[in-house]
Coordinates of C-alpha atoms and ligand atoms in Angstrom, one line a residue:
X27 CA 0.0 0.0 0.0
X28 CA 1.5 3.3 -1.0
X29 CA 0.7 6.4 1.1
X30 CA 1.9 10.0 0.9
X31 CA 0.9 13.4 -0.1
X32 CA -0.5 14.5 -3.4
X33 CA 2.2 14.7 -6.0
X34 CA 4.5 12.1 -4.4
X35 CA 4.0 9.8 -7.4
X36 CA 1.9 7.0 -5.7
X37 CA 0.3 6.0 -9.0
X38 CA 3.3 6.3 -11.3
X39 CA 5.8 4.8 -8.9
X40 CA 3.3 2.2 -7.8
X41 CA 2.6 1.1 -11.4
X42 CA 6.4 0.9 -12.1
X43 CA 7.1 -1.1 -8.9
X44 CA 4.2 -3.4 -9.4
X45 CA 5.4 -4.2 -12.9
X46 CA 8.9 -5.1 -11.5
X47 CA 7.3 -7.3 -8.9
X48 CA 4.8 -8.9 -11.4
X49 CA 1.9 -7.8 -9.2
X50 CA -1.3 -6.0 -10.3
X51 CA -1.5 -2.3 -9.5
X52 CA -4.7 -0.7 -8.2
X53 CA -5.4 3.0 -7.7
X54 CA -7.9 3.1 -4.8
X55 CA -9.7 6.2 -6.0
X56 CA -10.2 4.4 -9.4
X57 CA -11.4 1.3 -7.6
X58 CA -13.9 3.3 -5.5
X59 CA -15.3 5.0 -8.7
X60 CA -15.5 1.7 -10.5
X61 CA -17.4 0.0 -7.7
X62 CA -19.8 3.0 -7.3
X63 CA -20.2 3.5 -11.1
X64 CA -19.7 7.2 -10.5
X65 CA -16.7 9.6 -10.5
X66 CA -15.1 10.8 -7.2
X67 CA -16.5 14.4 -7.7
X68 CA -19.9 12.9 -8.4
X69 CA -19.7 10.8 -5.2
X70 CA -18.6 13.8 -3.1
X71 CA -21.6 15.8 -4.5
X72 CA -24.1 13.0 -3.9
X73 CA -22.9 11.5 -0.6
X74 CA -20.6 14.0 0.9
X75 CA -17.1 13.2 2.2
X76 CA -18.6 10.7 4.8
X77 CA -20.1 8.7 2.0
X78 CA -16.9 8.7 0.0
X79 CA -14.8 7.7 3.0
X80 CA -17.1 4.8 3.7
X81 CA -16.8 3.6 0.1
X82 CA -13.1 4.1 0.2
X83 CA -12.8 1.8 3.3
X84 CA -15.0 -0.8 1.7
X85 CA -13.0 -0.8 -1.5
X86 CA -9.8 -1.1 0.4
X87 CA -11.0 -4.0 2.6
X88 CA -12.0 -5.9 -0.6
X89 CA -8.5 -5.2 -2.1
X90 CA -6.7 -6.5 1.0
X91 CA -8.0 -10.0 0.4
X92 CA -5.2 -12.5 0.0
X93 CA -3.2 -12.2 -3.3
X94 CA -0.4 -9.6 -3.6
X95 CA -1.1 -6.3 -5.2
X96 CA 0.2 -2.8 -5.0
X97 CA -2.4 -0.3 -4.0
X98 CA -2.0 3.5 -4.2
X99 CA -4.1 5.3 -1.6
X100 CA -5.6 8.7 -1.9
X101 CA -3.6 11.4 0.0
X102 CA -6.0 11.5 3.0
X103 CA -7.1 7.8 3.4
X104 CA -4.1 6.8 5.4
X105 CA -4.6 9.6 7.9
X106 CA -7.8 7.9 9.1
X107 CA -7.4 5.3 11.9
X108 CA -10.3 3.2 10.5
X109 CA -8.3 2.7 7.3
X110 CA -5.1 1.9 9.1
X111 CA -7.0 -0.6 11.2
X112 CA -7.8 -2.6 8.1
X113 CA -4.2 -3.7 7.6
X114 CA -3.5 -7.3 8.4
X115 CA -0.1 -8.7 9.6
X116 CA 1.1 -9.3 6.1
X117 CA -0.1 -6.0 4.5
X118 CA 2.5 -3.3 4.5
X119 CA 2.3 0.5 4.0
X120 CA 5.2 2.4 2.3
X121 CA 5.3 6.2 2.6
X122 CA 6.5 8.0 -0.5
X123 CA 8.0 11.0 1.2
X124 CA 8.4 14.2 -0.8
X125 CA 9.1 17.7 0.7
X126 CA 6.2 20.1 0.5
X127 CA 7.9 22.5 -1.8
X128 CA 8.5 19.8 -4.4
X129 CA 5.0 18.4 -3.9
X130 CA 3.5 21.9 -4.5
X131 CA 5.7 22.5 -7.6
X132 CA 4.3 19.2 -9.1
X133 CA 0.7 19.6 -8.2
X134 CA 0.3 23.4 -8.8
X135 CA 1.0 22.9 -12.5
X136 CA -1.3 19.9 -12.9
X137 CA -4.8 20.4 -14.0
X138 CA -7.7 18.5 -12.3
X139 CA -6.6 18.8 -8.7
X140 CA -9.6 20.1 -6.9
X141 CA -7.8 20.3 -3.5
X142 CA -5.1 22.6 -5.0
X143 CA -7.8 25.0 -6.3
X144 CA -9.8 24.9 -3.1
X145 CA -6.9 25.3 -0.6
X146 CA -4.2 27.2 -2.3
X147 CA -0.5 26.9 -1.4
X148 CA -0.8 27.8 2.3
X149 CA -3.9 25.7 2.9
X150 CA -2.2 22.7 1.3
X151 CA 0.9 23.2 3.3
X152 CA -1.2 23.1 6.5
X153 CA -2.8 19.9 5.3
X154 CA 0.6 18.4 4.5
X155 CA 1.8 19.2 8.0
X156 CA -1.3 17.8 9.6
X157 CA -0.9 14.5 7.7
X158 CA 2.9 14.1 8.3
X159 CA 2.5 12.2 11.7
X160 CA 0.1 9.7 10.1
X161 CA 2.6 9.1 7.2
X162 CA 5.2 8.4 9.9
X163 CA 3.1 5.4 11.0
X164 CA 3.7 3.6 7.7
X165 CA 5.9 0.5 7.8
X166 CA 8.6 2.0 5.6
X167 CA 9.6 5.3 4.1
X168 CA 11.0 5.9 0.6
X169 CA 12.4 9.4 0.1
X170 CA 11.4 10.1 -3.6
X171 CA 12.8 13.6 -4.0
X172 CA 15.2 13.6 -6.9
X173 CA 14.4 10.1 -8.0
X174 CA 13.0 9.2 -11.4
X175 CA 9.8 7.1 -11.5
X176 CA 12.0 4.1 -12.5
X177 CA 14.5 4.6 -9.7
X178 CA 11.7 5.0 -7.1
X179 CA 9.9 1.9 -8.6
X180 CA 13.1 -0.1 -8.3
X181 CA 13.6 0.9 -4.7
X182 CA 9.9 0.1 -4.0
X183 CA 10.5 -3.4 -5.4
X184 CA 13.7 -3.9 -3.4
X185 CA 11.9 -2.8 -0.2
X186 CA 9.1 -5.3 -0.8
X187 CA 11.5 -8.2 -1.5
X188 CA 13.2 -7.6 1.9
X189 CA 9.9 -7.1 3.7
X190 CA 9.1 -8.6 7.1
X191 CA 7.0 -11.7 7.2
X192 CA 4.5 -10.0 9.5
X193 CA 3.9 -6.7 11.2
X194 CA 2.3 -6.6 14.7
X195 CA 0.1 -3.6 15.1
X196 CA -1.1 -3.2 18.7
X197 CA -2.0 0.4 18.3
X198 CA -3.3 2.2 15.2
X199 CA -1.9 5.5 16.5
X200 CA 1.7 4.1 16.7
X201 CA 3.9 2.3 14.2
X202 CA 3.6 -1.5 14.1
X203 CA 6.7 -3.6 14.7
X204 CA 8.1 -5.9 12.1
X205 CA 8.7 -9.6 12.5
X206 CA 11.5 -10.7 10.1
X207 CA 11.7 -14.4 9.8
X208 CA 14.2 -16.1 7.5
X209 CA 17.2 -18.4 7.6
X210 CA 20.6 -16.6 8.0
X211 CA 18.9 -13.5 9.3
X212 CA 21.3 -13.3 12.2
X213 CA 24.2 -12.6 9.8
X214 CA 22.3 -10.3 7.5
X215 CA 20.4 -8.2 10.0
X216 CA 22.8 -5.3 9.8
X217 CA 20.6 -2.9 7.8
X218 CA 17.5 -3.9 9.7
X219 CA 18.9 -2.6 13.0
X220 CA 19.2 0.9 11.5
X221 CA 15.8 0.8 9.9
X222 CA 14.2 -0.1 13.3
X223 CA 16.0 2.9 14.9
X224 CA 18.3 0.7 17.0
X225 CA 21.4 2.8 17.6
X226 CA 23.7 3.7 20.5
X227 CA 24.2 1.3 23.3
X228 CA 22.7 -2.2 23.3
X229 CA 22.6 -4.7 26.2
X230 CA 22.3 -8.2 24.8
X231 CA 20.8 -10.7 27.3
X232 CA 21.4 -14.3 26.5
X233 CA 22.3 -17.7 27.8
X234 CA 25.4 -19.9 27.3
X235 CA 23.5 -22.3 25.1
X236 CA 23.4 -19.6 22.5
X237 CA 27.2 -19.1 22.4
X238 CA 27.6 -20.9 19.1
X239 CA 25.4 -18.2 17.5
X240 CA 26.7 -15.3 19.4
X241 CA 29.6 -14.3 17.0
X242 CA 27.1 -13.9 14.2
X243 CA 24.9 -11.6 16.2
X244 CA 28.0 -9.7 17.5
X245 CA 29.1 -9.1 13.9
X246 CA 25.8 -7.9 12.7
X247 CA 25.5 -5.4 15.6
X248 CA 29.1 -4.2 14.9
X249 CA 28.2 -3.8 11.2
X250 CA 25.3 -1.6 12.2
X251 CA 27.7 0.5 14.3
X252 CA 26.1 -0.5 17.5
X253 CA 28.1 -0.9 20.7
X254 CA 27.0 -4.0 22.6
X255 CA 27.6 -5.4 26.0
X256 CA 26.6 -9.0 26.8
X257 CA 24.9 -10.3 29.9
X258 CA 24.5 -14.1 30.4
X259 CA 21.6 -15.3 32.5
X260 CA 21.0 -18.8 33.9
X261 CA 19.1 -21.4 32.1
X262 CA 15.6 -22.8 32.8
X263 CA 12.3 -21.7 34.1
X264 CA 13.7 -21.3 37.6
X265 CA 16.0 -18.5 36.3
X266 CA 13.0 -16.4 35.3
X267 CA 13.0 -14.5 38.6
X268 CA 13.0 -10.9 39.9
X269 CA 16.6 -11.3 40.9
X270 CA 17.5 -12.1 37.2
X271 CA 15.7 -8.9 36.3
X272 CA 17.7 -7.0 38.9
X273 CA 20.9 -8.5 37.5
X274 CA 20.0 -7.1 34.1
X275 CA 19.2 -3.6 35.6
X276 CA 22.7 -3.7 37.2
X277 CA 24.4 -4.6 33.9
X278 CA 22.5 -1.8 32.2
X279 CA 23.6 0.7 34.9
X280 CA 27.2 -0.5 34.7
X281 CA 27.3 0.1 31.0
X282 CA 25.5 3.5 31.3
X283 CA 22.5 2.5 29.3
X284 CA 20.1 5.4 29.1
X285 CA 16.6 5.8 27.7
X286 CA 17.9 5.9 24.2
X287 CA 19.5 2.4 24.7
X288 CA 18.1 -1.0 23.7
X289 CA 17.9 -4.4 25.4
X290 CA 18.2 -7.3 23.0
X291 CA 16.8 -10.6 24.2
X292 CA 18.7 -13.3 22.4
X293 CA 17.3 -16.7 23.6
X294 CA 14.1 -18.6 24.2
X295 CA 11.0 -17.5 26.1
X296 CA 12.8 -17.4 29.4
X297 CA 15.3 -14.8 28.1
X298 CA 12.6 -12.9 26.2
X299 CA 10.2 -12.7 29.2
X300 CA 13.0 -11.7 31.7
X301 CA 14.9 -9.3 29.5
X302 CA 11.7 -7.8 28.1
X303 CA 10.5 -7.1 31.6
X304 CA 13.8 -5.6 32.6
X305 CA 13.5 -3.3 29.5
X306 CA 9.9 -2.4 30.5
X307 CA 11.0 -1.3 33.9
X308 CA 14.6 0.1 33.6
X309 CA 14.5 3.9 33.7
X310 CA 10.7 3.5 33.3
X311 CA 11.1 1.7 30.0
X312 CA 13.7 1.3 27.2
X313 CA 13.1 -0.3 23.9
X314 CA 13.8 -3.9 23.4
X315 CA 14.3 -6.2 20.4
X316 CA 13.3 -9.9 20.5
X317 CA 15.6 -12.4 18.9
X318 CA 13.8 -15.6 19.7
X319 CA 15.9 -18.7 19.4
X320 CA 13.6 -21.6 20.3
X321 CA 10.7 -22.7 18.2
X322 CA 8.3 -21.8 21.0
X323 CA 9.6 -18.3 21.3
X324 CA 9.7 -17.8 17.5
X325 CA 6.0 -18.7 17.1
X326 CA 4.7 -17.4 20.4
X327 CA 6.7 -15.9 23.3
X328 CA 8.7 -13.4 21.1
X329 CA 5.6 -11.7 19.8
X330 CA 2.8 -9.9 21.7
X331 CA 4.5 -7.8 24.3
X332 CA 3.8 -9.9 27.4
X333 CA 6.9 -9.9 29.6
X334 CA 7.4 -10.9 33.2
X335 CA 8.9 -13.2 35.7
X336 CA 7.8 -15.9 38.1
X337 CA 7.4 -15.7 41.9
X338 CA 7.7 -18.8 44.2
X339 CA 3.9 -18.7 44.4
X340 CA 3.3 -19.0 40.7
X341 CA 4.4 -18.4 37.1
X342 CA 4.4 -15.0 35.4
X343 CA 2.9 -13.3 38.5
X344 CA 4.8 -10.1 37.9
X345 CA 4.9 -8.6 34.5
X346 CA 3.9 -5.9 32.0
X347 CA 2.9 -5.3 28.5
X348 CA 5.9 -3.9 26.7
X349 CA 6.1 -4.6 23.0
X350 CA 9.5 -5.1 21.3
X351 CA 10.5 -2.6 18.6
X352 CA 11.5 -5.4 16.3
X353 CA 11.5 -9.2 16.2
X354 CA 14.2 -11.1 14.3
X355 CA 13.6 -14.8 14.1
X356 CA 16.2 -16.9 12.3
X357 CA 15.0 -20.5 11.9
X358 CA 18.7 -21.6 11.2
X359 CA 19.4 -21.2 14.9
X360 CA 16.9 -23.9 15.7
X361 CA 19.5 -26.4 14.3
X362 CA 21.2 -26.5 17.7
X363 CA 18.0 -26.7 19.7
X364 CA 17.6 -30.0 21.5
X365 CA 15.0 -32.2 19.7
X366 CA 12.8 -32.2 22.8
X367 CA 12.6 -28.4 22.8
X368 CA 11.8 -28.4 19.1
X369 CA 8.9 -30.9 19.6
X370 CA 7.6 -28.7 22.5
X371 CA 7.6 -25.7 20.2
X372 CA 5.5 -27.7 17.7
X373 CA 2.7 -27.9 20.3
X374 CA 2.2 -24.2 20.0
X375 CA 2.3 -24.4 16.2
X376 CA -0.4 -27.1 16.3
X377 CA -2.4 -24.8 18.6
X378 CA -2.1 -21.9 16.3
X379 CA -3.1 -23.9 13.3
X380 CA -6.1 -25.3 15.1
X381 CA -7.1 -21.7 15.7
X382 CA -6.4 -20.7 12.1
X383 CA -8.6 -23.3 10.4
X384 CA -8.9 -26.7 8.9
X385 CA -6.6 -26.1 5.8
X386 CA -3.5 -25.0 7.8
X387 CA -3.8 -27.9 10.1
X388 CA -4.2 -30.3 7.2
X389 CA -1.1 -28.7 5.6
X390 CA 0.9 -29.6 8.7
X391 CA -0.4 -33.1 8.8
X392 CA 0.8 -33.5 5.2
X393 CA 4.2 -32.0 5.9
X394 CA 4.7 -34.3 9.0
X395 CA 3.8 -37.2 6.8
X396 CA 6.8 -36.2 4.6
X397 CA 9.1 -35.8 7.6
X398 CA 8.5 -32.1 8.0
X399 CA 11.0 -31.0 5.3
X400 CA 10.5 -27.3 6.1
X401 CA 8.8 -25.8 9.1
X402 CA 9.3 -22.2 8.1
X403 CA 5.8 -21.9 6.5
X404 CA 4.2 -23.1 9.7
X405 CA 6.3 -20.7 11.8
X406 CA 5.1 -17.9 9.5
X407 CA 1.5 -19.0 9.7
X408 CA 1.7 -19.1 13.6
X409 CA 3.4 -15.7 13.7
X410 CA 0.7 -14.1 11.5
X411 CA -2.1 -15.6 13.6
X412 CA -0.5 -14.3 16.8
X413 CA 0.2 -10.9 15.2
X414 CA -3.4 -10.6 14.0
X415 CA -4.8 -11.6 17.4
X416 CA -2.5 -9.1 19.3
X417 CA -3.6 -6.4 16.9
X418 CA -7.2 -7.0 17.8
X419 CA -6.5 -7.2 21.5
X420 CA -3.2 -5.7 22.6
X421 CA -3.8 -6.0 26.3
X422 CA -5.4 -9.4 26.4
X423 CA -8.8 -8.1 27.3
X424 CA -10.8 -10.2 24.9
X425 CA -10.2 -12.1 21.7
X426 CA -6.5 -12.7 22.5
X427 CA -7.6 -15.2 25.1
X428 CA -8.1 -17.7 22.2
X429 CA -4.3 -18.2 22.3
X430 CA -4.9 -19.9 25.7
X431 CA -6.4 -22.9 23.9
X432 CA -4.8 -25.9 25.7
X433 CA -3.3 -23.7 28.4
X434 CA -5.8 -24.2 31.2
X435 CA -4.9 -27.8 31.8
X436 CA -1.4 -27.1 30.5
X437 CA -0.6 -24.5 33.1
X438 CA -2.1 -26.6 35.9
X439 CA 0.0 -29.6 34.8
X440 CA 3.1 -27.5 34.9
X441 CA 2.2 -26.2 38.4
X442 CA 1.5 -29.6 40.0
X443 CA 4.6 -31.1 38.6
X444 CA 6.7 -28.2 39.9
X445 CA 7.6 -26.8 36.5
X446 CA 10.4 -29.4 36.4
X447 CA 9.0 -32.4 34.5
X448 CA 7.3 -30.9 31.5
X449 CA 8.4 -28.3 29.0
X450 CA 5.8 -25.7 28.5
X451 CA 4.9 -27.0 25.0
X452 CA 4.6 -30.5 26.3
X453 CA 2.1 -29.4 28.9
X454 CA 0.3 -27.5 26.2
X455 CA 0.1 -30.6 24.1
X456 CA -1.6 -32.5 26.9
X457 CA -3.8 -29.5 27.6
X458 CA -4.8 -29.4 23.9
X459 CA -6.1 -32.9 24.0
X460 CA -8.2 -32.1 27.1
X461 CA -9.5 -29.0 25.5
X462 CA -10.5 -30.9 22.3
X463 CA -12.2 -33.6 24.3
X464 CA -14.2 -31.0 26.2
X465 CA -14.9 -29.2 22.9
X466 CA -16.6 -32.4 21.6
X467 CA -18.9 -32.4 24.5
X468 CA -19.5 -28.7 25.0
X469 CA -18.9 -27.0 21.7
X470 CA -19.9 -29.6 19.1
X471 CA -16.4 -30.3 17.8
X472 CA -16.3 -33.3 15.4
X473 CA -14.4 -36.0 17.3
X474 CA -12.5 -36.7 14.2
X475 CA -10.5 -33.4 14.8
X476 CA -9.6 -34.6 18.3
X477 CA -8.3 -37.9 16.8
X478 CA -6.4 -36.2 14.0
X479 CA -4.8 -33.7 16.4
X480 CA -3.8 -36.5 18.8
X481 CA -2.2 -38.5 15.9
X482 CA -0.3 -35.3 14.8
X483 CA 0.9 -34.6 18.3
X484 CA 2.0 -38.2 18.8
X485 CA 3.9 -38.0 15.4
X486 CA 5.6 -34.9 16.7
X487 CA 6.8 -36.9 19.7
X488 CA 4.6 -35.0 22.1
X489 CA 2.7 -36.4 25.1
X490 CA -1.0 -36.8 24.9
X491 CA -1.6 -37.5 28.5
X492 CA 0.3 -37.2 31.8
X493 CA 0.3 -39.6 34.7
X494 CA 0.2 -36.6 37.1
X495 CA -3.3 -35.8 35.9
X496 CA -4.5 -39.1 37.3
X497 CA -2.4 -39.3 40.4
X498 CA -4.9 -39.3 43.4
X499 CA -2.1 -37.8 45.6
X500 CA -1.9 -34.8 43.2
X501 CA -5.6 -34.4 42.6
X502 CA -6.2 -31.7 45.2
X503 CA -3.2 -29.7 43.9
X504 CA -4.4 -30.1 40.4
X505 CA -7.9 -28.8 41.2
X506 CA -6.3 -25.9 43.1
X507 CA -4.1 -25.2 40.2
X508 CA -7.0 -25.2 37.8
X509 CA -9.0 -22.9 40.1
X510 CA -6.2 -20.5 40.5
X511 CA -5.4 -20.3 36.8
X512 CA -5.5 -16.6 35.9
X513 CA -8.1 -17.5 33.2
X514 CA -10.5 -18.8 35.9
X515 CA -12.9 -16.1 37.1
X516 CA -15.0 -16.2 40.2
X517 CA -13.7 -19.7 41.1
X518 CA -15.1 -21.2 37.8
X519 CA -12.8 -23.0 35.5
X520 CA -13.2 -21.4 32.1
X521 CA -11.7 -23.0 29.0
X522 CA -11.1 -21.9 25.4
X523 CA -12.9 -24.5 23.3
X524 CA -13.2 -25.1 19.6
X525 CA -16.4 -25.5 17.7
X526 CA -14.3 -26.5 14.7
X527 CA -10.7 -25.6 13.6
X528 CA -10.7 -21.8 13.1
X529 CA -13.8 -21.4 15.3
X530 CA -12.7 -20.9 18.9
X531 CA -15.0 -20.1 21.8
X532 CA -13.6 -18.2 24.7
X533 CA -14.4 -18.3 28.4
X534 CA -16.6 -21.4 28.4
X535 CA -17.4 -22.4 32.0
X536 CA -16.7 -26.0 32.6
X537 CA -17.7 -28.1 35.7
X538 CA -15.3 -30.3 37.5
X539 CA -17.1 -33.5 36.6
X540 CA -16.8 -32.6 32.9
X541 CA -13.1 -32.0 33.3
X542 CA -12.7 -35.3 35.1
X543 CA -14.6 -37.2 32.5
X544 CA -12.5 -35.7 29.7
X545 CA -9.3 -36.7 31.6
X546 CA -10.6 -40.3 31.8
X547 CA -11.3 -40.2 28.1
X548 CA -7.8 -38.8 27.5
X549 CA -6.2 -41.9 29.1
X550 CA -8.1 -44.1 26.7
X551 CA -7.3 -42.0 23.7
X552 CA -3.6 -41.8 24.5
X553 CA -3.5 -45.6 25.1
X554 CA -5.2 -46.3 21.8
X555 CA -2.5 -44.3 20.0
X556 CA 0.4 -46.2 21.6
X557 CA 2.1 -46.1 25.0
X558 CA 3.1 -42.7 26.3
X559 CA 6.9 -42.2 26.2
X560 CA 9.1 -39.3 27.1
X561 CA 8.4 -36.7 29.7
X562 CA 5.4 -38.3 31.3
X563 CA 7.3 -41.5 31.8
X564 CA 9.0 -42.2 35.1
X565 CA 12.6 -41.1 35.4
X566 CA 12.3 -38.5 32.7
X567 CA 13.0 -35.4 34.9
X568 CA 14.4 -32.4 33.1
Ligands
LIG17 N1 5.6 -13.9 26.7 C1 4.8 -14.7 26.2 O1 3.8 -14.4 25.5 C2 5.1 -16.2 26.3 C3 4.4 -17.1 25.6 C4 4.7 -18.5 25.7 C5 5.7 -18.9 26.6 N2 6.3 -17.9 27.4 C6 7.3 -18.3 28.3 O2 8.4 -18.9 27.6 C7 9.1 -19.7 28.5 C8 9.5 -21.0 27.7 O3 10.3 -20.6 26.7 P1 11.1 -21.7 25.8 O4 10.3 -22.9 25.6 O5 11.7 -21.0 24.7 O6 12.3 -22.2 26.8 P2 13.7 -21.6 27.3 O7 13.8 -20.2 27.0 O8 13.9 -22.1 28.7 O9 14.7 -22.3 26.3 C9 14.8 -23.7 26.4 C10 16.3 -24.2 26.5 O10 16.9 -24.1 25.2 C11 18.1 -23.3 25.2 N3 18.2 -22.7 23.9 C12 17.5 -21.6 23.4 N4 17.7 -21.5 22.1 C13 18.6 -22.4 21.7 C14 19.2 -22.7 20.5 N5 18.9 -22.1 19.4 N6 20.1 -23.8 20.5 C15 20.3 -24.5 21.6 N7 19.7 -24.2 22.8 C16 18.9 -23.2 22.9 C17 17.9 -22.4 26.3 O11 19.1 -21.9 26.8 C18 17.2 -23.3 27.3 O12 18.1 -24.1 28.0 C19 8.3 -20.0 29.7 O13 8.8 -19.2 30.8 C20 6.9 -19.4 29.3 O14 6.2 -18.9 30.4 C21 6.0 -16.6 27.2

C-alpha cells in the first residue's frame, strides 16, 4: 500500500514497482469510482465526504483480500485510523516521502486537482503538516525527491522483497513492529537494525546455550555501528525471577544504558520474558528487540509484548505489556535446539493452526507425513495468527484469550509437577487434548478433529496425557491449580474450546465433573495411539 501526499507519485511509482514485482497495480480512487459506477467528484456531491470515505474503506477492505497487489491510496485515506486498522499482519504500507515545496511544484502545474484549487498553497501546506504524523506510521519510508519514477519503482520493489513476514500492530496510533523471519537473518540483520532505529548502546541478554550463534549476532551489531555489552543469564524456568531482572538492571547501569538504549533478548521464552520485563522497567522503559531462538519463542513468546517473571507462588505473576521494537527470528538457529525443545515448540504451532482453520492444520499433517522437510511456513502462519490476534486485543482483554487454547490444563499440569517435569509446550500438548475432548462435549467439535490432532501430536513426539493428571495424591493440587489459573474467574474454570478448527469459543465455564470425564477419556485416547513415552514416563526429569 503506497501512502503519501498529493504529487508524491503514488500512482506512477506504484505502477512501475508493481510491474517489476509482477503484481497487479490498483489505484484506490479508481477502484472506488468503478465500484460505485460514478466519478469521485460525483460521489462527493451525492454522498458528501462521509459517503466517499465509507466507500473508500469498503473498497480497500476488498482489495486487501489474499493475493499480492500494489495499491495507491488517496492522500487522505491513510490519515484515518479506521483505514489503518484494516491492515493485516502481512499487509504493508510504504510512505512515499516528498518535501512540501516539491509536492507543491508538481501539483500546482497539474490540472484536475480540486484540493489545490480549493486550498491554495498555504492551505495545502497546513494539510501536509497535519498529515505528516500519520505518514510516519507507515511500515517503511521511501524518500522520492530527486528520484525518477523508474528509480523509485526499483527501490519500492527492493523494499518489498526484503519485507518482514509479519507486522504486529497493537495500536493504530503508533507504528507497528516488524517480525523478520528467514534463515541466516542473524548474519544479514545489519541494515534492519538501523531501519528499526536501534542505535547507540545495546545490552544483549542471552544464555550460554546460544554461544555458538553469538559471534554472528555480534558481527551484525558491529556492522550496524552499535556498541554491545553481553549479559549471560542462567538457564531454565527457575531462572525467570525478579533477581534475574535486577541483575539485568545492574548490567544496564554499569554500561551506562540510558533511555535511548536498547535491550536485545537473544534466547528462548525465558530470556525474552525476563529481558523484556527488565526493559519495561529500567529507567521507566527502554526499547527492546526480541531475537527468539527456540521454536516456542519464535511462534509465540517473542511476539505480543507480554513480559514478566515468576514468583515462588506461581508463574508470570509479575509482569507488564511492553512490545518489542523489532522481532528477528532466524530458523537456522533452531539447528542447535535440542530435539525435545523443538517438539515442544511444535505444540504451540499445532495450537495456532487449530485456531487458524482446517486447511492450515491439514497442511501440517501432510508435511509431517513427509518428515517435515521445512517448518518455516508453519512458523510464519503461527506468527501471523498471533500478530493478528495481538492487533485486535493488545492487552489481552478479549479475543487474544483464544491463544490460551490448551493452556488451562497445560498450566495446571506444569504447576502440579513443579515446572520441572514438562516443558511448556509438552504441557500445552496434553492440555490441547483435554480442551478438544471438552470441545466435543460442550462446543460440538467433530471427534475426528480430536483424533487427527492427537495423531499429529504423537507423530511430533509430544505427550497426549500425563500420569500426574490421574495421580490421586496430586488431585487436590491439580484442582487448586485449575481454580487459581488466571483464566479462571470467580472460582469457575473457564476454557477456550473449539467448535471447529478456526472457530474458537472463549471463556466457556466447565464443571469439575466434565473435566474429570475428559481426563478419563484422555487416558483411553492416549493408550489407543500407543504407550506414552518421554516426559510423562517415570525417570524423565528435566
Ligand atoms: N511472553 C509470552 O507471550 C510467552 C508465551 C509463551 C511462553 N512464554 C514463556 O516462555 C518460556 C519458555 O520458553 P522456551 O520454551 O523458549 O524455553 P527456554 O527459554 O527455557 O529455552 C529452552 C532451552 O533451550 C536453550 N536454547 C534456546 N535457544 C537455543 C538454541 N537455538 N540452540 C540451543 N539451545 C537453545 C535455552 O538456553 C534453554 O536451556 C516460559 O517461561 C513461558 O512462560 C512466554
